[in-house]
Amino acid sequence: MLKAKTRWKLATYDEQIAARIAEECQLTPLVSKLLVIRGIDTAQKARDFLQAGPELFHDPFLLDGMEQSVHRIQQAIERQEPICIYGDYDADGVSSTSLMVHLLRQLGAVFDYYIPNRFTEGYGLHKDALAHLHKSGYKLIITVDTGISAVEQVAYATHLGLDVIVTDHHEPPAVIPEAFAVINPKKPGCTYPFDMLAGVGVAFKLGHALLKEPPLHLADLAALGTIADLVPLVDENRILASVGLKRLNQTRNIGLQALIRVCGLSDSELSAGHVGFALGPRLNASGRLETAESAVKLLTTEDQAEAEQCAQILDDLNRERQELVAAMTEEAVQMVRELYPPEENNVLVLAKEGWNVGVVGIVASRLVELFYRPTIVLGIDPEKGIAKGSARSIVGFDMYEGLTACKEWLPHFGGHTMAAGMTLPVENLDLLRNKLNALAGEWLSAEDFIPLTKVDVAMSLEEISLEAAEQLERLAPYGMGNPTPLVLLEEVETQGMRTIGRDDNHLKCTLVRSGQALDAIGFNWAHVTKKVTPKARLQVLGELSVNEWNGNRKPQLTIRDLSVNHQQVFDWRGSRDKVEKWQQLAAESETMTIVFRRENYEQLAQKAAEAQLSSLLLLGSSVKPEHEGAKQTLVLYDLPKRRADLQAIGAMLRQAERIYCLFGDPDLGMERLSCPGREHFKQLYQIFVQVPAVKRIHLDALARKLQWKRSLLDGMLAIFVELELLREDAEQYRLQQTGEKRPLESSIIYAEWKEEAQLATDLLLSSSESLIQTFQQLVAPVTV
């Protein structure tokens, strides 16, 4: 048995709709099923989804406030009134600001931009900034990715004589700012067909309205913000990401070109993954550690030298951010283990002086990955006595609802189900922690604390083809709302399982069933090679793709998770590096080692102490009922002498998920693999009839004469002594003529020897299949 890392939840879909879409759109069943799972229920919707072209953009004037905004901006351009773009410091805000810079530059406007400082001002519009902009002569403010909650600030700007056009995508509050115009697809009363645009998506639509056509030359910037902001990649977001990625791979933006180079991606076909894990984090880094100035300069500059300089600054800041996150995560993990162990805390609330509030959200995400608990990480300002931080949640725990229940201790908080931000007095931290833990205890079950993976479809190897893998590529780009499809292959075996990579960290194998085969690779999955037997039946979860090598194209599965749902027995008998292999197994806390021979037990006990191994080591003869708790891994280090010894640990054998057989030749001399027959005893007895006394000093010579090992001779002599056929003393063995002869079978030593030999034959000299059968007969059904 091998447990999966997560809980798997298989999606449901309408098979008839999937079959109809497959037929009408000439798609493989796999792709049509995936489309239906994504909410696409007609052939036309399927075509639109797969096409994702700019002709499918909605009319921008369907956005409430768009017509007024376009008229006011055009008026400002005609009058050469100074316009200020007011943005935000994350990747979406930076992309939105940069897109507007290029747009207004193209339209010949007089303009500049302003982005608040995360550390001195925080998110959103600020009165001081607005007063400064008014004093600087600006007449029109266009917000991007911000402003929907700035009721007081917009009112203040209006009082100063500033016109404010709010473009935003965040959830609107109960009261909307009374701005000159508010463009937000989520705004009450707005009938726009799609309400999940990112901030840069709303800015793109404003550009669409101003130019009277989609600004496709700015689609690379739109894709950056859309993908980085983790909005669902459906409808217009999917179009922006798809069209934008194509543009990004041929971008003329010298800043983006420089950023791609510092990421080492110049020779790569850029995907949504590259944006999410390489480009986006670097754009975010400046706003997290300093100001977003370098990021906006990078995306808007027309000077090659400045572009290279800004790209390098962002790369350096990102490296600094990574080091900072690593250090803070290490401190947070230590805090969890020492002060707030997960088994005692349903929610983790961690705070410390000196923690950078710009990266606490990333640290919270790392802790969720490690401990799978709703997590809040805060930096403490000792001078102000406040803690500011970010929260990340798990499926089943609504973080925003939880914080709302704690609002009496939270002067400022906001967010949604899975993520939030907050500021609170330091003295309220314990109150917050206790309340959230209590709520999680009410809302969550034990199962909720096991990570959940949503699986798209279960399929057989027969259904996988190169055509299906090629068609899957049409579903990209992947992201929120359109995740990379996960397929489940059930009851497959492996062939050629091996480790690959410079450090042998990765797994390569072929999955087989019923004559069908599929190549598979698992990055950082090398560890399972020691946890899966050659005949194991696996459930494998993975991503299907096309692998091209030397001109050959084949489908390939990238392993994301796997399990074995039956007990496994590992045939490691006779291993040369036996002790080393045992130490590797014993390094896991869920390992129990059974040793039947005391000399081996003492040796391993010493090594366990030296290596500080925490796994359980038991001498077979000392097994007690309290030791019979289930362990994932059971190691049989050496051979038992009696079946009763093996049957005594029957409960452990039945409960173990994996049994490793490490016993082998060194544990038992070959003369013990077979019990001497009657002819051997008769031959030895005749020698004593001829020579009634044999001195001990002559036993080696006698063994050579008989061509026996000395240990075999000693065993037979002991049996004769037990049967009172011989009498032994310090110097010799002497034949006894008196007394009644006893049958060989009455000897306890002989019976034990015979049993030990038979058991050794069954366990040591048998094939792997026979070994499993022996376990089945002795303890319980097990499968190799």
PDB file of N, CA, C and O in Angstrom, residues 99-141:
ATOM      1  N   LEU A  99      -0.121  49.625 -19.239  1.00  0.00           N
ATOM      2  CA  LEU A  99      -0.983  49.600 -20.416  1.00  0.00           C
ATOM      3  C   LEU A  99      -1.586  50.982 -20.665  1.00  0.00           C
ATOM      4  O   LEU A  99      -1.627  51.467 -21.809  1.00  0.00           O
ATOM      5  N   MET A 100      -2.018  51.642 -19.584  1.00  0.00           N
ATOM      6  CA  MET A 100      -2.595  52.975 -19.731  1.00  0.00           C
ATOM      7  C   MET A 100      -1.538  53.988 -20.172  1.00  0.00           C
ATOM      8  O   MET A 100      -1.833  54.918 -20.938  1.00  0.00           O
ATOM      9  N   VAL A 101      -0.306  53.822 -19.709  1.00  0.00           N
ATOM     10  CA  VAL A 101       0.774  54.718 -20.146  1.00  0.00           C
ATOM     11  C   VAL A 101       0.950  54.620 -21.657  1.00  0.00           C
ATOM     12  O   VAL A 101       1.014  55.639 -22.375  1.00  0.00           O
ATOM     13  N   HIS A 102       1.034  53.388 -22.166  1.00  0.00           N
ATOM     14  CA  HIS A 102       1.204  53.204 -23.615  1.00  0.00           C
ATOM     15  C   HIS A 102      -0.003  53.736 -24.376  1.00  0.00           C
ATOM     16  O   HIS A 102       0.141  54.337 -25.458  1.00  0.00           O
ATOM     17  N   LEU A 103      -1.178  53.518 -23.817  1.00  0.00           N
ATOM     18  CA  LEU A 103      -2.397  53.952 -24.484  1.00  0.00           C
ATOM     19  C   LEU A 103      -2.463  55.480 -24.578  1.00  0.00           C
ATOM     20  O   LEU A 103      -2.706  56.044 -25.662  1.00  0.00           O
ATOM     21  N   LEU A 104      -2.240  56.159 -23.449  1.00  0.00           N
ATOM     22  CA  LEU A 104      -2.305  57.622 -23.451  1.00  0.00           C
ATOM     23  C   LEU A 104      -1.153  58.226 -24.248  1.00  0.00           C
ATOM     24  O   LEU A 104      -1.305  59.287 -24.868  1.00  0.00           O
ATOM     25  N   ARG A 105      -0.028  57.547 -24.243  1.00  0.00           N
ATOM     26  CA  ARG A 105       1.091  58.015 -25.076  1.00  0.00           C
ATOM     27  C   ARG A 105       0.695  57.950 -26.549  1.00  0.00           C
ATOM     28  O   ARG A 105       0.976  58.872 -27.332  1.00  0.00           O
ATOM     29  N   GLN A 106       0.042  56.876 -26.920  1.00  0.00           N
ATOM     30  CA  GLN A 106      -0.408  56.708 -28.303  1.00  0.00           C
ATOM     31  C   GLN A 106      -1.447  57.760 -28.690  1.00  0.00           C
ATOM     32  O   GLN A 106      -1.469  58.243 -29.834  1.00  0.00           O
ATOM     33  N   LEU A 107      -2.281  58.161 -27.730  1.00  0.00           N
ATOM     34  CA  LEU A 107      -3.346  59.127 -27.996  1.00  0.00           C
ATOM     35  C   LEU A 107      -2.871  60.574 -27.891  1.00  0.00           C
ATOM     36  O   LEU A 107      -3.645  61.510 -28.112  1.00  0.00           O
ATOM     37  N   GLY A 108      -1.610  60.769 -27.532  1.00  0.00           N
ATOM     38  CA  GLY A 108      -1.063  62.121 -27.467  1.00  0.00           C
ATOM     39  C   GLY A 108      -1.486  62.896 -26.235  1.00  0.00           C
ATOM     40  O   GLY A 108      -1.514  64.142 -26.261  1.00  0.00           O
ATOM     41  N   ALA A 109      -1.789  62.215 -25.141  1.00  0.00           N
ATOM     42  CA  ALA A 109      -2.238  62.882 -23.918  1.00  0.00           C
ATOM     43  C   ALA A 109      -1.058  63.457 -23.150  1.00  0.00           C
ATOM     44  O   ALA A 109       0.096  63.027 -23.304  1.00  0.00           O
ATOM     45  N   VAL A 110      -1.362  64.425 -22.302  1.00  0.00           N
ATOM     46  CA  VAL A 110      -0.401  64.911 -21.307  1.00  0.00           C
ATOM     47  C   VAL A 110      -0.705  64.136 -20.022  1.00  0.00           C
ATOM     48  O   VAL A 110      -1.799  64.256 -19.466  1.00  0.00           O
ATOM     49  N   PHE A 111       0.246  63.386 -19.552  1.00  0.00           N
ATOM     50  CA  PHE A 111      -0.096  62.491 -18.444  1.00  0.00           C
ATOM     51  C   PHE A 111       1.151  62.101 -17.656  1.00  0.00           C
ATOM     52  O   PHE A 111       2.286  62.305 -18.080  1.00  0.00           O
ATOM     53  N   ASP A 112       0.890  61.492 -16.516  1.00  0.00           N
ATOM     54  CA  ASP A 112       1.912  60.825 -15.718  1.00  0.00           C
ATOM     55  C   ASP A 112       1.183  59.765 -14.886  1.00  0.00           C
ATOM     56  O   ASP A 112      -0.048  59.612 -14.991  1.00  0.00           O
ATOM     57  N   TYR A 113       1.918  59.051 -14.086  1.00  0.00           N
ATOM     58  CA  TYR A 113       1.279  58.016 -13.267  1.00  0.00           C
ATOM     59  C   TYR A 113       1.732  58.156 -11.819  1.00  0.00           C
ATOM     60  O   TYR A 113       2.758  58.774 -11.511  1.00  0.00           O
ATOM     61  N   TYR A 114       0.950  57.561 -10.914  1.00  0.00           N
ATOM     62  CA  TYR A 114       1.274  57.579  -9.489  1.00  0.00           C
ATOM     63  C   TYR A 114       0.883  56.225  -8.905  1.00  0.00           C
ATOM     64  O   TYR A 114      -0.240  55.746  -9.101  1.00  0.00           O
ATOM     65  N   ILE A 115       1.829  55.611  -8.198  1.00  0.00           N
ATOM     66  CA  ILE A 115       1.557  54.353  -7.503  1.00  0.00           C
ATOM     67  C   ILE A 115       1.946  54.532  -6.045  1.00  0.00           C
ATOM     68  O   ILE A 115       3.086  54.922  -5.749  1.00  0.00           O
ATOM     69  N   PRO A 116       1.034  54.281  -5.107  1.00  0.00           N
ATOM     70  CA  PRO A 116       1.357  54.460  -3.686  1.00  0.00           C
ATOM     71  C   PRO A 116       2.424  53.479  -3.216  1.00  0.00           C
ATOM     72  O   PRO A 116       2.634  52.419  -3.813  1.00  0.00           O
ATOM     73  N   ASN A 117       3.096  53.841  -2.141  1.00  0.00           N
ATOM     74  CA  ASN A 117       4.110  52.999  -1.530  1.00  0.00           C
ATOM     75  C   ASN A 117       3.436  52.045  -0.557  1.00  0.00           C
ATOM     76  O   ASN A 117       2.682  52.460   0.324  1.00  0.00           O
ATOM     77  N   ARG A 118       3.693  50.740  -0.732  1.00  0.00           N
ATOM     78  CA  ARG A 118       3.062  49.731   0.120  1.00  0.00           C
ATOM     79  C   ARG A 118       3.331  49.995   1.605  1.00  0.00           C
ATOM     80  O   ARG A 118       2.456  49.795   2.461  1.00  0.00           O
ATOM     81  N   PHE A 119       4.534  50.452   1.918  1.00  0.00           N
ATOM     82  CA  PHE A 119       4.952  50.525   3.318  1.00  0.00           C
ATOM     83  C   PHE A 119       4.568  51.843   3.995  1.00  0.00           C
ATOM     84  O   PHE A 119       4.255  51.862   5.183  1.00  0.00           O
ATOM     85  N   THR A 120       4.579  52.944   3.240  1.00  0.00           N
ATOM     86  CA  THR A 120       4.267  54.238   3.853  1.00  0.00           C
ATOM     87  C   THR A 120       2.826  54.671   3.620  1.00  0.00           C
ATOM     88  O   THR A 120       2.282  55.458   4.394  1.00  0.00           O
ATOM     89  N   GLU A 121       2.208  54.167   2.553  1.00  0.00           N
ATOM     90  CA  GLU A 121       0.837  54.570   2.251  1.00  0.00           C
ATOM     91  C   GLU A 121      -0.144  53.409   2.290  1.00  0.00           C
ATOM     92  O   GLU A 121      -1.272  53.547   2.749  1.00  0.00           O
ATOM     93  N   GLY A 122       0.279  52.254   1.783  1.00  0.00           N
ATOM     94  CA  GLY A 122      -0.641  51.125   1.696  1.00  0.00           C
ATOM     95  C   GLY A 122      -1.481  51.187   0.439  1.00  0.00           C
ATOM     96  O   GLY A 122      -1.337  52.064  -0.421  1.00  0.00           O
ATOM     97  N   TYR A 123      -2.395  50.242   0.349  1.00  0.00           N
ATOM     98  CA  TYR A 123      -3.203  50.071  -0.867  1.00  0.00           C
ATOM     99  C   TYR A 123      -4.230  51.193  -1.030  1.00  0.00           C
ATOM    100  O   TYR A 123      -4.792  51.701  -0.063  1.00  0.00           O
ATOM    101  N   GLY A 124      -4.489  51.571  -2.276  1.00  0.00           N
ATOM    102  CA  GLY A 124      -5.625  52.409  -2.593  1.00  0.00           C
ATOM    103  C   GLY A 124      -5.335  53.892  -2.699  1.00  0.00           C
ATOM    104  O   GLY A 124      -4.197  54.351  -2.618  1.00  0.00           O
ATOM    105  N   LEU A 125      -6.425  54.658  -2.895  1.00  0.00           N
ATOM    106  CA  LEU A 125      -6.333  56.110  -2.997  1.00  0.00           C
ATOM    107  C   LEU A 125      -6.075  56.722  -1.618  1.00  0.00           C
ATOM    108  O   LEU A 125      -6.597  56.239  -0.610  1.00  0.00           O
ATOM    109  N   HIS A 126      -5.283  57.800  -1.598  1.00  0.00           N
ATOM    110  CA  HIS A 126      -4.966  58.467  -0.339  1.00  0.00           C
ATOM    111  C   HIS A 126      -5.158  59.977  -0.511  1.00  0.00           C
ATOM    112  O   HIS A 126      -4.794  60.560  -1.549  1.00  0.00           O
ATOM    113  N   LYS A 127      -5.726  60.597   0.487  1.00  0.00           N
ATOM    114  CA  LYS A 127      -6.035  62.027   0.410  1.00  0.00           C
ATOM    115  C   LYS A 127      -4.780  62.875   0.202  1.00  0.00           C
ATOM    116  O   LYS A 127      -4.789  63.826  -0.577  1.00  0.00           O
ATOM    117  N   ASP A 128      -3.704  62.515   0.905  1.00  0.00           N
ATOM    118  CA  ASP A 128      -2.477  63.287   0.750  1.00  0.00           C
ATOM    119  C   ASP A 128      -1.978  63.225  -0.690  1.00  0.00           C
ATOM    120  O   ASP A 128      -1.518  64.233  -1.250  1.00  0.00           O
ATOM    121  N   ALA A 129      -2.059  62.047  -1.276  1.00  0.00           N
ATOM    122  CA  ALA A 129      -1.614  61.894  -2.663  1.00  0.00           C
ATOM    123  C   ALA A 129      -2.502  62.695  -3.602  1.00  0.00           C
ATOM    124  O   ALA A 129      -2.018  63.358  -4.545  1.00  0.00           O
ATOM    125  N   LEU A 130      -3.797  62.666  -3.360  1.00  0.00           N
ATOM    126  CA  LEU A 130      -4.725  63.419  -4.212  1.00  0.00           C
ATOM    127  C   LEU A 130      -4.475  64.924  -4.094  1.00  0.00           C
ATOM    128  O   LEU A 130      -4.524  65.654  -5.098  1.00  0.00           O
ATOM    129  N   ALA A 131      -4.205  65.370  -2.864  1.00  0.00           N
ATOM    130  CA  ALA A 131      -3.910  66.800  -2.673  1.00  0.00           C
ATOM    131  C   ALA A 131      -2.644  67.179  -3.424  1.00  0.00           C
ATOM    132  O   ALA A 131      -2.564  68.262  -4.051  1.00  0.00           O
ATOM    133  N   HIS A 132      -1.653  66.293  -3.385  1.00  0.00           N
ATOM    134  CA  HIS A 132      -0.398  66.544  -4.106  1.00  0.00           C
ATOM    135  C   HIS A 132      -0.640  66.600  -5.609  1.00  0.00           C
ATOM    136  O   HIS A 132      -0.088  67.476  -6.315  1.00  0.00           O
ATOM    137  N   LEU A 133      -1.446  65.699  -6.126  1.00  0.00           N
ATOM    138  CA  LEU A 133      -1.726  65.682  -7.558  1.00  0.00           C
ATOM    139  C   LEU A 133      -2.498  66.930  -7.987  1.00  0.00           C
ATOM    140  O   LEU A 133      -2.251  67.508  -9.053  1.00  0.00           O
ATOM    141  N   HIS A 134      -3.425  67.377  -7.155  1.00  0.00           N
ATOM    142  CA  HIS A 134      -4.171  68.595  -7.460  1.00  0.00           C
ATOM    143  C   HIS A 134      -3.252  69.805  -7.499  1.00  0.00           C
ATOM    144  O   HIS A 134      -3.323  70.658  -8.406  1.00  0.00           O
ATOM    145  N   LYS A 135      -2.376  69.845  -6.511  1.00  0.00           N
ATOM    146  CA  LYS A 135      -1.430  70.955  -6.448  1.00  0.00           C
ATOM    147  C   LYS A 135      -0.485  70.945  -7.645  1.00  0.00           C
ATOM    148  O   LYS A 135      -0.011  72.005  -8.100  1.00  0.00           O
ATOM    149  N   SER A 136      -0.227  69.742  -8.189  1.00  0.00           N
ATOM    150  CA  SER A 136       0.679  69.630  -9.337  1.00  0.00           C
ATOM    151  C   SER A 136      -0.005  69.966 -10.651  1.00  0.00           C
ATOM    152  O   SER A 136       0.640  69.922 -11.714  1.00  0.00           O
ATOM    153  N   GLY A 137      -1.293  70.263 -10.625  1.00  0.00           N
ATOM    154  CA  GLY A 137      -1.971  70.730 -11.826  1.00  0.00           C
ATOM    155  C   GLY A 137      -2.802  69.701 -12.555  1.00  0.00           C
ATOM    156  O   GLY A 137      -3.307  69.971 -13.657  1.00  0.00           O
ATOM    157  N   TYR A 138      -2.964  68.528 -12.006  1.00  0.00           N
ATOM    158  CA  TYR A 138      -3.768  67.507 -12.683  1.00  0.00           C
ATOM    159  C   TYR A 138      -5.246  67.859 -12.579  1.00  0.00           C
ATOM    160  O   TYR A 138      -5.722  68.379 -11.565  1.00  0.00           O
ATOM    161  N   LYS A 139      -5.993  67.527 -13.645  1.00  0.00           N
ATOM    162  CA  LYS A 139      -7.427  67.771 -13.689  1.00  0.00           C
ATOM    163  C   LYS A 139      -8.243  66.483 -13.677  1.00  0.00           C
ATOM    164  O   LYS A 139      -9.395  66.470 -13.256  1.00  0.00           O
ATOM    165  N   LEU A 140      -7.605  65.416 -14.189  1.00  0.00           N
ATOM    166  CA  LEU A 140      -8.317  64.143 -14.331  1.00  0.00           C
ATOM    167  C   LEU A 140      -7.475  63.011 -13.750  1.00  0.00           C
ATOM    168  O   LEU A 140      -6.290  62.899 -14.057  1.00  0.00           O
ATOM    169  N   ILE A 141      -8.104  62.192 -12.910  1.00  0.00           N
ATOM    170  CA  ILE A 141      -7.456  61.005 -12.331  1.00  0.00           C
ATOM    171  C   ILE A 141      -8.145  59.774 -12.900  1.00  0.00           C
ATOM    172  O   ILE A 141      -9.376  59.660 -12.836  1.00  0.00           O
TER     173      ILE A 141
END
